[in-house]
Amino acid sequence: MTYRYCPRCATPLQSFDEHPYRRKCPNCGWIYWGNAKPTACALVEREGPRGKEVLLVRRAIEPCKGMWDIPGGFLDLHETPEQAVRRELQEETGLHIQVLGILGIWPDQDPYGGEDQRTLNIVYAARVPFEAQARAGDDASAIGWFTADALPAPGEIAFESGVAALEAWLARQHEASTQPP
């Protein structure tokens, strides 16, 4: 639960609408809805000497510090998801990506600050040319390019939505390899 007191008048919030996350201020009527926070991430691929490679970043901050993650982050107030993914990839990797479309959308939880915050993760498929120079920046401590057969184990991936997105990417790779020419 993020709010215990009303951010407008500091009155303790009460349960609302018999929902486990919703709270309402009995004084001014302000409602905390407990909505999921949207994120935009990108599975960026390039054609490397060993075939298709996907970019992952090593997290430099909690939660999940030191684990591999799909680069991306939270949407700013007036951003579209595509604007956010382009900004986040620039900040975390220095890359200007070509967005190909949405790979999938997965809910998740982010144990930020000791609280279970819910997220809604919009994961785009994107690509860059092989020559593009990625660098770790912002909240990434390292970057890595991985082929489908050399991805980190699921236990080394920061969030369940990241594991699900990589599984979707792998399924697409398998589907493409079994298509007749």
Coordinates of N, CA, C and O in Angstrom, one line a residue:
M1 N 0.8 -1.2 0.0 CA 0.0 0.0 0.0 C 0.9 1.2 0.0 O 1.7 1.4 0.9
T2 N 0.7 2.1 -1.0 CA 1.5 3.3 -1.1 C 1.1 4.4 -0.2 O 2.0 5.0 0.5
Y3 N -0.1 4.7 -0.1 CA -0.6 5.8 0.7 C -1.3 5.3 2.0 O -2.2 4.5 1.9
R4 N -0.9 5.9 3.1 CA -1.6 5.7 4.4 C -2.4 6.9 4.8 O -3.4 6.9 5.5
Y5 N -1.9 8.1 4.3 CA -2.5 9.4 4.7 C -2.9 10.1 3.4 O -2.2 10.0 2.4
C6 N -3.9 10.9 3.4 CA -4.3 11.7 2.2 C -3.2 12.7 1.8 O -2.8 13.4 2.7
P7 N -2.8 12.7 0.6 CA -1.8 13.7 0.2 C -2.3 15.1 0.1 O -1.5 16.0 0.0
R8 N -3.6 15.3 0.2 CA -4.2 16.6 0.1 C -4.4 17.2 1.5 O -4.1 18.4 1.7
C9 N -4.9 16.4 2.5 CA -5.2 17.0 3.8 C -4.6 16.2 5.0 O -4.9 16.6 6.1
A10 N -3.9 15.2 4.7 CA -3.2 14.4 5.8 C -4.1 13.6 6.7 O -3.6 13.1 7.7
T11 N -5.3 13.4 6.3 CA -6.2 12.5 7.1 C -5.9 11.1 6.8 O -5.6 10.7 5.7
P12 N -6.0 10.2 7.8 CA -5.7 8.8 7.6 C -6.8 8.2 6.5 O -8.0 8.6 6.7
L13 N -6.3 7.5 5.6 CA -7.2 6.9 4.6 C -7.9 5.7 5.1 O -7.4 5.0 6.0
Q14 N -9.1 5.4 4.5 CA -9.9 4.3 4.9 C -10.1 3.4 3.7 O -10.0 3.8 2.6
S15 N -10.4 2.1 4.0 CA -10.7 1.1 2.9 C -11.8 1.7 2.1 O -12.7 2.4 2.6
F16 N -11.8 1.4 0.8 CA -12.8 1.9 -0.2 C -13.3 0.8 -1.1 O -12.4 0.1 -1.7
D17 N -14.6 0.6 -1.3 CA -15.1 -0.2 -2.3 C -14.7 -1.7 -2.1 O -14.6 -2.5 -3.0
E18 N -14.4 -2.1 -0.8 CA -14.0 -3.4 -0.5 C -12.9 -4.0 -1.4 O -12.9 -5.2 -1.7
H19 N -12.0 -3.1 -1.8 CA -10.9 -3.5 -2.7 C -9.7 -3.5 -1.9 O -9.4 -2.6 -1.1
P20 N -8.8 -4.5 -2.1 CA -7.6 -4.6 -1.2 C -6.6 -3.4 -1.3 O -5.8 -3.2 -0.4
Y21 N -6.6 -2.7 -2.5 CA -5.7 -1.6 -2.6 C -6.3 -0.2 -2.6 O -5.5 0.8 -2.4
R22 N -7.6 -0.1 -2.7 CA -8.2 1.2 -2.8 C -8.4 1.8 -1.4 O -8.8 1.1 -0.5
R23 N -8.1 3.1 -1.3 CA -8.3 3.9 -0.1 C -8.9 5.2 -0.4 O -8.7 5.8 -1.4
K24 N -9.8 5.7 0.5 CA -10.5 6.9 0.3 C -10.3 7.8 1.6 O -10.3 7.3 2.7
C25 N -10.2 9.1 1.4 CA -10.1 10.1 2.5 C -11.5 10.4 2.9 O -12.3 10.9 2.2
P26 N -11.8 10.2 4.2 CA -13.1 10.5 4.7 C -13.4 12.0 4.9 O -14.5 12.4 5.0
N27 N -12.3 12.8 4.9 CA -12.4 14.2 5.0 C -12.7 14.9 3.7 O -13.6 15.7 3.6
C28 N -11.8 14.7 2.7 CA -11.9 15.5 1.4 C -12.4 14.7 0.3 O -12.7 15.2 -0.8
G29 N -12.5 13.3 0.4 CA -13.0 12.5 -0.6 C -12.0 12.0 -1.6 O -12.3 11.3 -2.6
W30 N -10.7 12.4 -1.5 CA -9.7 11.9 -2.4 C -9.6 10.4 -2.4 O -9.7 9.8 -1.3
I31 N -9.4 9.8 -3.6 CA -9.3 8.3 -3.6 C -7.9 7.9 -4.2 O -7.5 8.4 -5.2
Y32 N -7.3 7.0 -3.5 CA -6.1 6.3 -4.0 C -6.7 5.0 -4.6 O -7.2 4.1 -3.9
W33 N -6.5 4.8 -5.9 CA -7.1 3.7 -6.7 C -6.2 2.5 -6.7 O -6.7 1.4 -6.9
G34 N -4.9 2.6 -6.4 CA -4.0 1.4 -6.4 C -3.8 0.9 -7.8 O -3.6 -0.4 -7.9
N35 N -3.7 1.7 -8.8 CA -3.5 1.2 -10.1 C -2.1 0.8 -10.4 O -1.2 1.2 -9.7
A36 N -1.9 -0.1 -11.4 CA -0.6 -0.5 -11.8 C 0.1 0.7 -12.4 O -0.5 1.5 -13.1
K37 N 1.4 0.7 -12.3 CA 2.2 1.8 -12.9 C 2.7 1.3 -14.3 O 3.3 0.2 -14.3
P38 N 2.5 2.0 -15.3 CA 3.0 1.6 -16.7 C 4.5 1.7 -16.9 O 5.1 2.7 -16.5
T39 N 5.0 0.7 -17.5 CA 6.4 0.8 -18.0 C 6.5 0.5 -19.5 O 5.6 -0.1 -20.0
A40 N 7.6 1.0 -20.1 CA 7.9 0.6 -21.5 C 9.3 0.1 -21.6 O 10.2 0.8 -21.1
C41 N 9.5 -1.0 -22.1 CA 10.8 -1.7 -22.3 C 10.9 -2.2 -23.7 O 10.0 -2.2 -24.5
A42 N 12.2 -2.5 -24.1 CA 12.4 -3.0 -25.4 C 13.4 -4.2 -25.4 O 14.4 -4.1 -24.8
L43 N 13.0 -5.2 -26.1 CA 13.9 -6.3 -26.4 C 14.5 -5.9 -27.8 O 13.9 -6.0 -28.8
V44 N 15.7 -5.4 -27.7 CA 16.4 -4.9 -28.8 C 17.3 -6.0 -29.4 O 18.1 -6.6 -28.7
E45 N 17.1 -6.2 -30.7 CA 17.9 -7.2 -31.3 C 18.8 -6.6 -32.4 O 18.5 -5.6 -32.9
R46 N 19.8 -7.4 -32.7 CA 20.7 -7.1 -33.8 C 21.1 -8.4 -34.5 O 21.0 -9.4 -33.8
E47 N 21.6 -8.3 -35.7 CA 22.1 -9.5 -36.4 C 23.6 -9.5 -36.2 O 24.3 -8.6 -36.7
G48 N 24.0 -10.5 -35.4 CA 25.4 -10.6 -35.1 C 26.1 -11.7 -35.8 O 25.4 -12.4 -36.6
P49 N 27.4 -11.9 -35.6 CA 28.1 -13.0 -36.3 C 27.6 -14.4 -35.9 O 27.7 -15.3 -36.7
R50 N 26.9 -14.5 -34.8 CA 26.4 -15.8 -34.4 C 24.9 -15.9 -34.6 O 24.2 -16.8 -34.0
G51 N 24.3 -14.9 -35.3 CA 22.9 -14.9 -35.5 C 22.2 -13.7 -34.7 O 22.9 -12.8 -34.3
K52 N 20.9 -13.8 -34.5 CA 20.2 -12.8 -33.8 C 20.7 -12.7 -32.4 O 20.8 -13.8 -31.7
E53 N 20.9 -11.5 -31.9 CA 21.3 -11.3 -30.5 C 20.3 -10.3 -29.9 O 19.8 -9.4 -30.6
V54 N 20.0 -10.5 -28.6 CA 19.2 -9.6 -27.9 C 20.0 -8.9 -26.8 O 20.9 -9.5 -26.2
L55 N 19.6 -7.6 -26.5 CA 20.3 -6.8 -25.5 C 19.7 -6.9 -24.2 O 18.5 -6.7 -24.1
L56 N 20.5 -7.1 -23.1 CA 20.0 -7.1 -21.8 C 21.0 -6.2 -21.0 O 22.1 -6.0 -21.4
V57 N 20.5 -5.5 -19.9 CA 21.3 -4.7 -19.1 C 21.3 -5.3 -17.7 O 20.4 -6.0 -17.2
R58 N 22.5 -5.1 -17.0 CA 22.6 -5.5 -15.6 C 22.2 -4.4 -14.8 O 22.7 -3.2 -14.9
R59 N 21.3 -4.6 -13.8 CA 20.7 -3.5 -13.0 C 21.8 -3.0 -12.0 O 22.4 -3.8 -11.3
A60 N 21.9 -1.7 -11.9 CA 22.8 -1.1 -11.0 C 22.2 -0.6 -9.7 O 22.8 -0.2 -8.8
I61 N 20.8 -0.8 -9.7 CA 20.1 -0.3 -8.5 C 19.1 -1.4 -8.0 O 18.8 -2.3 -8.8
E62 N 18.6 -1.2 -6.8 CA 17.6 -2.1 -6.3 C 16.3 -1.6 -6.9 O 16.1 -0.4 -7.2
P63 N 15.3 -2.4 -7.0 CA 15.3 -3.8 -6.7 C 16.0 -4.6 -7.7 O 16.2 -4.2 -8.8
C64 N 16.5 -5.8 -7.3 CA 17.1 -6.8 -8.2 C 18.5 -6.3 -8.7 O 18.9 -6.7 -9.8
K65 N 19.2 -5.5 -7.9 CA 20.5 -5.1 -8.3 C 21.4 -6.2 -8.7 O 21.4 -7.3 -8.0
G66 N 22.1 -6.1 -9.8 CA 23.0 -7.1 -10.2 C 22.4 -8.2 -11.2 O 23.1 -9.0 -11.7
M67 N 21.1 -8.1 -11.3 CA 20.5 -9.1 -12.2 C 20.3 -8.5 -13.6 O 20.4 -7.3 -13.8
W68 N 20.1 -9.4 -14.6 CA 19.9 -9.0 -15.9 C 18.4 -8.5 -16.1 O 17.5 -9.1 -15.5
D69 N 18.2 -7.6 -17.0 CA 16.9 -7.0 -17.2 C 16.8 -6.5 -18.6 O 17.7 -6.3 -19.3
I70 N 15.5 -6.3 -19.0 CA 15.2 -5.7 -20.3 C 15.3 -4.2 -20.1 O 14.7 -3.7 -19.2
P71 N 16.0 -3.5 -20.9 CA 16.1 -2.1 -20.7 C 14.8 -1.4 -20.9 O 14.0 -1.7 -21.8
G72 N 14.5 -0.4 -20.0 CA 13.2 0.3 -20.1 C 13.0 0.9 -18.7 O 13.8 0.9 -17.8
G73 N 11.8 1.4 -18.5 CA 11.4 2.0 -17.3 C 10.0 2.6 -17.3 O 9.2 2.4 -18.2
F74 N 9.7 3.4 -16.2 CA 8.4 4.0 -16.0 C 8.1 5.1 -17.0 O 9.0 5.9 -17.4
L75 N 6.9 5.2 -17.4 CA 6.4 6.3 -18.3 C 6.4 7.6 -17.4 O 5.9 7.6 -16.3
D76 N 6.8 8.7 -18.0 CA 6.7 10.0 -17.4 C 5.2 10.4 -17.6 O 4.5 9.9 -18.5
L77 N 4.8 11.5 -16.9 CA 3.4 11.8 -16.9 C 2.7 12.1 -18.2 O 1.6 11.6 -18.5
H78 N 3.4 12.7 -19.1 CA 2.8 13.1 -20.4 C 3.4 12.3 -21.6 O 3.3 12.8 -22.7
E79 N 4.0 11.2 -21.4 CA 4.7 10.4 -22.4 C 3.8 9.3 -22.9 O 3.0 8.7 -22.2
T80 N 3.9 9.0 -24.2 CA 3.3 7.8 -24.7 C 4.3 6.7 -24.4 O 5.5 6.9 -24.1
P81 N 3.8 5.4 -24.4 CA 4.8 4.3 -24.2 C 5.9 4.3 -25.2 O 7.1 4.0 -24.8
E82 N 5.7 4.6 -26.5 CA 6.8 4.6 -27.4 C 7.8 5.7 -27.2 O 9.0 5.5 -27.3
Q83 N 7.3 6.9 -26.7 CA 8.2 8.0 -26.4 C 9.1 7.5 -25.2 O 10.3 7.7 -25.1
A84 N 8.4 6.9 -24.2 CA 9.1 6.4 -23.0 C 10.2 5.4 -23.3 O 11.3 5.4 -22.8
V85 N 9.9 4.4 -24.2 CA 10.8 3.4 -24.5 C 12.0 4.0 -25.2 O 13.2 3.6 -24.9
R86 N 11.8 4.9 -26.1 CA 12.9 5.5 -26.8 C 13.8 6.3 -25.8 O 15.0 6.2 -25.9
R87 N 13.2 7.1 -24.9 CA 13.9 7.8 -23.9 C 14.7 6.9 -23.0 O 15.9 7.1 -22.7
E88 N 14.0 5.9 -22.5 CA 14.7 4.9 -21.5 C 15.9 4.2 -22.2 O 16.9 4.0 -21.6
L89 N 15.7 3.8 -23.4 CA 16.8 3.1 -24.1 C 18.0 4.0 -24.3 O 19.2 3.6 -24.2
Q90 N 17.7 5.3 -24.7 CA 18.8 6.3 -24.8 C 19.5 6.5 -23.5 O 20.7 6.5 -23.4
E91 N 18.8 6.6 -22.4 CA 19.4 6.8 -21.1 C 20.2 5.6 -20.6 O 21.3 5.8 -20.1
E92 N 19.6 4.4 -20.8 CA 20.3 3.2 -20.2 C 21.4 2.6 -21.1 O 22.3 1.9 -20.6
T93 N 21.2 2.8 -22.5 CA 22.2 2.1 -23.4 C 22.9 3.1 -24.4 O 23.8 2.6 -25.1
G94 N 22.4 4.3 -24.5 CA 22.9 5.2 -25.5 C 22.4 4.9 -26.9 O 22.8 5.6 -27.9
L95 N 21.5 4.0 -27.1 CA 21.1 3.5 -28.4 C 19.8 4.3 -28.9 O 18.9 4.6 -28.1
H96 N 19.8 4.6 -30.1 CA 18.6 5.1 -30.8 C 18.0 3.9 -31.5 O 18.6 3.3 -32.5
I97 N 16.9 3.4 -31.1 CA 16.3 2.1 -31.5 C 15.3 2.3 -32.6 O 14.7 3.4 -32.7
Q98 N 15.1 1.3 -33.4 CA 14.0 1.3 -34.4 C 12.9 0.4 -33.7 O 13.1 -0.8 -33.6
V99 N 11.8 1.0 -33.4 CA 10.7 0.2 -32.7 C 10.0 -0.5 -33.8 O 9.5 0.1 -34.8
L100 N 9.8 -1.8 -33.6 CA 9.1 -2.7 -34.6 C 7.7 -2.9 -34.2 O 6.9 -3.3 -35.1
G101 N 7.3 -2.8 -33.0 CA 5.9 -3.1 -32.5 C 6.0 -3.7 -31.1 O 7.0 -3.9 -30.6
I102 N 4.8 -3.9 -30.6 CA 4.7 -4.5 -29.3 C 4.9 -6.0 -29.3 O 4.2 -6.7 -30.1
L103 N 5.8 -6.4 -28.5 CA 6.0 -7.9 -28.3 C 5.0 -8.5 -27.4 O 4.5 -9.6 -27.7
G104 N 4.6 -7.7 -26.4 CA 3.6 -8.2 -25.4 C 3.5 -7.3 -24.3 O 4.3 -6.3 -24.1
I105 N 2.5 -7.5 -23.5 CA 2.2 -6.7 -22.3 C 2.0 -7.7 -21.1 O 1.2 -8.5 -21.2
W106 N 2.8 -7.5 -20.1 CA 2.7 -8.4 -18.9 C 2.6 -7.6 -17.6 O 3.4 -6.6 -17.4
P107 N 1.7 -8.0 -16.7 CA 1.7 -7.4 -15.4 C 2.8 -8.0 -14.6 O 3.4 -9.1 -14.8
D108 N 3.2 -7.3 -13.5 CA 4.3 -7.7 -12.7 C 4.2 -7.0 -11.3 O 3.3 -6.2 -11.1
Q109 N 5.2 -7.3 -10.5 CA 5.3 -6.6 -9.2 C 6.7 -6.1 -9.0 O 7.6 -6.7 -9.5
D110 N 6.8 -5.0 -8.4 CA 8.1 -4.3 -8.2 C 8.2 -4.1 -6.7 O 7.5 -3.2 -6.2
P111 N 9.1 -4.8 -6.0 CA 9.2 -4.6 -4.5 C 10.0 -3.4 -4.2 O 10.9 -3.4 -3.4
Y112 N 9.6 -2.2 -4.7 CA 10.3 -1.0 -4.5 C 10.0 -0.4 -3.1 O 8.9 -0.3 -2.7
G113 N 11.1 -0.1 -2.4 CA 10.9 0.5 -1.1 C 10.2 -0.3 0.0 O 9.6 0.2 0.9
G114 N 10.3 -1.7 -0.2 CA 9.7 -2.6 0.8 C 8.2 -2.7 0.5 O 7.5 -3.4 1.3
E115 N 7.6 -2.1 -0.5 CA 6.2 -2.3 -0.8 C 6.1 -3.0 -2.2 O 6.9 -2.9 -3.0
D116 N 5.0 -3.8 -2.2 CA 4.7 -4.5 -3.5 C 3.9 -3.6 -4.4 O 2.7 -3.5 -4.3
Q117 N 4.6 -3.0 -5.3 CA 4.0 -2.1 -6.3 C 3.7 -2.9 -7.6 O 4.6 -3.6 -8.0
R118 N 2.6 -2.7 -8.1 CA 2.2 -3.4 -9.3 C 2.6 -2.6 -10.6 O 2.5 -1.4 -10.5
T119 N 3.1 -3.3 -11.6 CA 3.4 -2.6 -12.8 C 2.7 -3.3 -14.0 O 2.3 -4.5 -13.9
L120 N 2.5 -2.6 -15.1 CA 2.0 -3.1 -16.3 C 3.1 -2.8 -17.3 O 3.4 -1.7 -17.7
N121 N 3.8 -3.9 -17.8 CA 5.0 -3.7 -18.6 C 4.7 -3.9 -20.1 O 4.4 -5.0 -20.5
I122 N 4.9 -2.9 -20.8 CA 4.7 -2.9 -22.3 C 6.1 -3.1 -22.9 O 7.0 -2.3 -22.7
V123 N 6.2 -4.3 -23.5 CA 7.5 -4.6 -24.1 C 7.5 -4.6 -25.6 O 6.7 -5.3 -26.2
Y124 N 8.3 -3.7 -26.1 CA 8.4 -3.6 -27.6 C 9.5 -4.5 -28.1 O 10.5 -4.7 -27.5
A125 N 9.3 -4.9 -29.4 CA 10.4 -5.4 -30.1 C 11.1 -4.3 -30.9 O 10.4 -3.4 -31.3
A126 N 12.4 -4.3 -30.9 CA 13.2 -3.2 -31.5 C 14.4 -3.8 -32.1 O 14.8 -4.9 -31.8
R127 N 15.1 -3.0 -32.9 CA 16.4 -3.4 -33.5 C 17.3 -2.2 -33.7 O 16.9 -1.1 -33.7
V128 N 18.6 -2.6 -33.8 CA 19.6 -1.6 -34.1 C 20.6 -2.3 -35.1 O 20.6 -3.6 -35.1
P129 N 21.3 -1.6 -35.8 CA 22.4 -2.2 -36.7 C 23.5 -2.8 -35.8 O 23.7 -2.3 -34.7
F130 N 24.2 -3.8 -36.3 CA 25.2 -4.4 -35.6 C 26.3 -3.4 -35.1 O 26.9 -3.6 -34.1
E131 N 26.5 -2.4 -35.9 CA 27.6 -1.4 -35.6 C 27.2 -0.5 -34.5 O 28.1 0.2 -34.0
A132 N 25.9 -0.4 -34.1 CA 25.5 0.5 -33.0 C 26.3 0.2 -31.8 O 26.4 -0.9 -31.4
Q133 N 26.8 1.3 -31.1 CA 27.6 1.1 -29.9 C 26.7 1.4 -28.7 O 26.3 2.5 -28.4
A134 N 26.4 0.3 -28.0 CA 25.7 0.4 -26.7 C 26.7 0.6 -25.6 O 27.8 0.1 -25.6
R135 N 26.2 1.3 -24.6 CA 27.0 1.6 -23.3 C 26.1 1.5 -22.1 O 24.9 1.9 -22.3
A136 N 26.6 1.1 -21.0 CA 25.8 1.1 -19.8 C 25.7 2.5 -19.3 O 26.7 3.2 -19.2
G137 N 24.5 2.9 -19.0 CA 24.3 4.3 -18.5 C 23.1 4.3 -17.5 O 22.4 3.3 -17.4
D138 N 22.8 5.4 -16.9 CA 21.7 5.6 -16.0 C 21.7 4.6 -14.9 O 22.6 4.5 -14.1
D139 N 20.7 3.7 -14.9 CA 20.7 2.7 -13.8 C 21.1 1.3 -14.3 O 20.8 0.3 -13.7
A140 N 21.9 1.2 -15.3 CA 22.5 0.0 -15.8 C 24.0 0.0 -15.5 O 24.7 0.9 -15.8
S141 N 24.5 -1.1 -15.0 CA 26.0 -1.2 -14.7 C 26.7 -1.9 -15.8 O 27.9 -1.8 -15.9
A142 N 26.0 -2.7 -16.6 CA 26.7 -3.4 -17.7 C 25.6 -3.7 -18.8 O 24.4 -3.7 -18.5
I143 N 26.1 -4.0 -20.0 CA 25.2 -4.5 -21.0 C 25.7 -5.8 -21.6 O 26.9 -6.1 -21.4
G144 N 24.8 -6.6 -22.2 CA 25.3 -7.8 -22.8 C 24.4 -8.2 -24.0 O 23.2 -7.9 -23.9
W145 N 25.0 -8.7 -25.0 CA 24.2 -9.2 -26.2 C 24.2 -10.7 -26.1 O 25.3 -11.3 -25.9
F146 N 23.0 -11.3 -26.2 CA 22.9 -12.7 -26.0 C 22.1 -13.4 -27.2 O 21.1 -12.8 -27.7
T147 N 22.6 -14.5 -27.6 CA 21.9 -15.3 -28.6 C 20.8 -16.1 -27.9 O 20.9 -16.2 -26.7
A148 N 19.9 -16.7 -28.7 CA 18.8 -17.4 -28.1 C 19.3 -18.6 -27.2 O 18.7 -18.9 -26.2
D149 N 20.4 -19.2 -27.6 CA 21.0 -20.4 -26.9 C 21.9 -20.0 -25.8 O 22.5 -20.9 -25.1
A150 N 22.1 -18.7 -25.5 CA 23.1 -18.3 -24.5 C 22.4 -17.3 -23.5 O 23.2 -16.5 -22.9
L151 N 21.1 -17.2 -23.4 CA 20.4 -16.3 -22.5 C 20.7 -16.6 -21.1 O 20.9 -17.8 -20.8
P152 N 20.7 -15.6 -20.2 CA 20.8 -16.0 -18.8 C 19.7 -16.8 -18.3 O 18.6 -16.8 -18.9
A153 N 19.9 -17.6 -17.3 CA 18.8 -18.5 -16.8 C 17.7 -17.6 -16.2 O 17.9 -16.5 -15.8
P154 N 16.4 -18.1 -16.2 CA 15.3 -17.3 -15.6 C 15.6 -16.7 -14.2 O 15.2 -15.6 -13.9
G155 N 16.3 -17.5 -13.4 CA 16.7 -17.0 -12.0 C 17.7 -15.8 -12.0 O 17.9 -15.2 -11.0
E156 N 18.3 -15.5 -13.2 CA 19.2 -14.4 -13.3 C 18.5 -13.2 -13.9 O 19.1 -12.1 -14.1
I157 N 17.2 -13.3 -14.3 CA 16.5 -12.2 -14.9 C 15.7 -11.5 -13.7 O 15.1 -12.1 -12.9
A158 N 15.7 -10.2 -13.8 CA 15.2 -9.4 -12.7 C 13.7 -9.6 -12.3 O 13.3 -9.7 -11.2
F159 N 12.9 -9.6 -13.3 CA 11.4 -9.6 -13.1 C 10.7 -10.7 -13.9 O 11.2 -11.1 -15.0
E160 N 9.6 -11.2 -13.4 CA 8.8 -12.3 -14.1 C 8.4 -11.8 -15.5 O 8.3 -12.6 -16.4
S161 N 8.1 -10.5 -15.6 CA 7.7 -10.0 -16.9 C 8.8 -10.1 -17.9 O 8.6 -10.3 -19.1
G162 N 10.0 -9.9 -17.4 CA 11.2 -10.0 -18.3 C 11.4 -11.5 -18.7 O 11.7 -11.7 -19.9
V163 N 11.2 -12.4 -17.8 CA 11.2 -13.8 -18.2 C 10.2 -14.1 -19.3 O 10.5 -14.8 -20.3
A164 N 9.0 -13.6 -19.1 CA 7.9 -13.9 -20.0 C 8.2 -13.3 -21.4 O 7.9 -13.9 -22.4
A165 N 8.8 -12.1 -21.4 CA 9.1 -11.4 -22.6 C 10.2 -12.2 -23.4 O 10.1 -12.3 -24.6
L166 N 11.2 -12.6 -22.7 CA 12.2 -13.4 -23.3 C 11.7 -14.7 -23.8 O 12.1 -15.2 -24.9
E167 N 10.7 -15.4 -23.1 CA 10.1 -16.6 -23.6 C 9.3 -16.3 -24.9 O 9.4 -17.1 -25.9
A168 N 8.7 -15.1 -25.0 CA 7.9 -14.7 -26.2 C 8.9 -14.5 -27.3 O 8.7 -14.9 -28.5
W169 N 10.0 -13.9 -27.0 CA 11.1 -13.6 -28.1 C 11.6 -15.0 -28.6 O 11.8 -15.2 -29.8
L170 N 11.9 -15.9 -27.7 CA 12.4 -17.2 -28.0 C 11.4 -17.9 -28.9 O 11.8 -18.6 -29.9
A171 N 10.1 -17.9 -28.6 CA 9.1 -18.5 -29.4 C 9.0 -17.9 -30.8 O 8.9 -18.7 -31.8
R172 N 9.2 -16.6 -30.9 CA 9.3 -16.0 -32.2 C 10.5 -16.5 -33.0 O 10.4 -16.7 -34.2
Q173 N 11.6 -16.6 -32.3 CA 12.8 -17.1 -33.0 C 12.6 -18.5 -33.5 O 13.0 -18.8 -34.6
H174 N 12.0 -19.3 -32.7 CA 11.7 -20.7 -33.1 C 10.8 -20.8 -34.2 O 11.0 -21.5 -35.2
E175 N 9.7 -20.0 -34.2 CA 8.7 -19.9 -35.2 C 9.4 -19.5 -36.6 O 9.1 -20.1 -37.6
A176 N 10.2 -18.5 -36.5 CA 10.9 -18.0 -37.7 C 11.8 -19.0 -38.3 O 11.9 -19.1 -39.5
S177 N 12.5 -19.8 -37.4 CA 13.4 -20.8 -37.9 C 12.7 -22.0 -38.5 O 13.4 -22.8 -39.2
T178 N 11.5 -22.3 -38.2 CA 10.7 -23.4 -38.7 C 9.9 -23.1 -39.9 O 9.2 -24.0 -40.5
Q179 N 9.8 -21.8 -40.3 CA 9.0 -21.4 -41.5 C 9.8 -21.8 -42.7 O 11.0 -21.7 -42.9
P180 N 9.0 -22.3 -43.7 CA 9.7 -22.7 -45.0 C 10.1 -21.4 -45.7 O 9.5 -20.4 -45.6
P181 N 11.2 -21.5 -46.4 CA 11.8 -20.3 -47.1 C 10.9 -19.7 -48.2 O 10.0 -20.2 -48.7

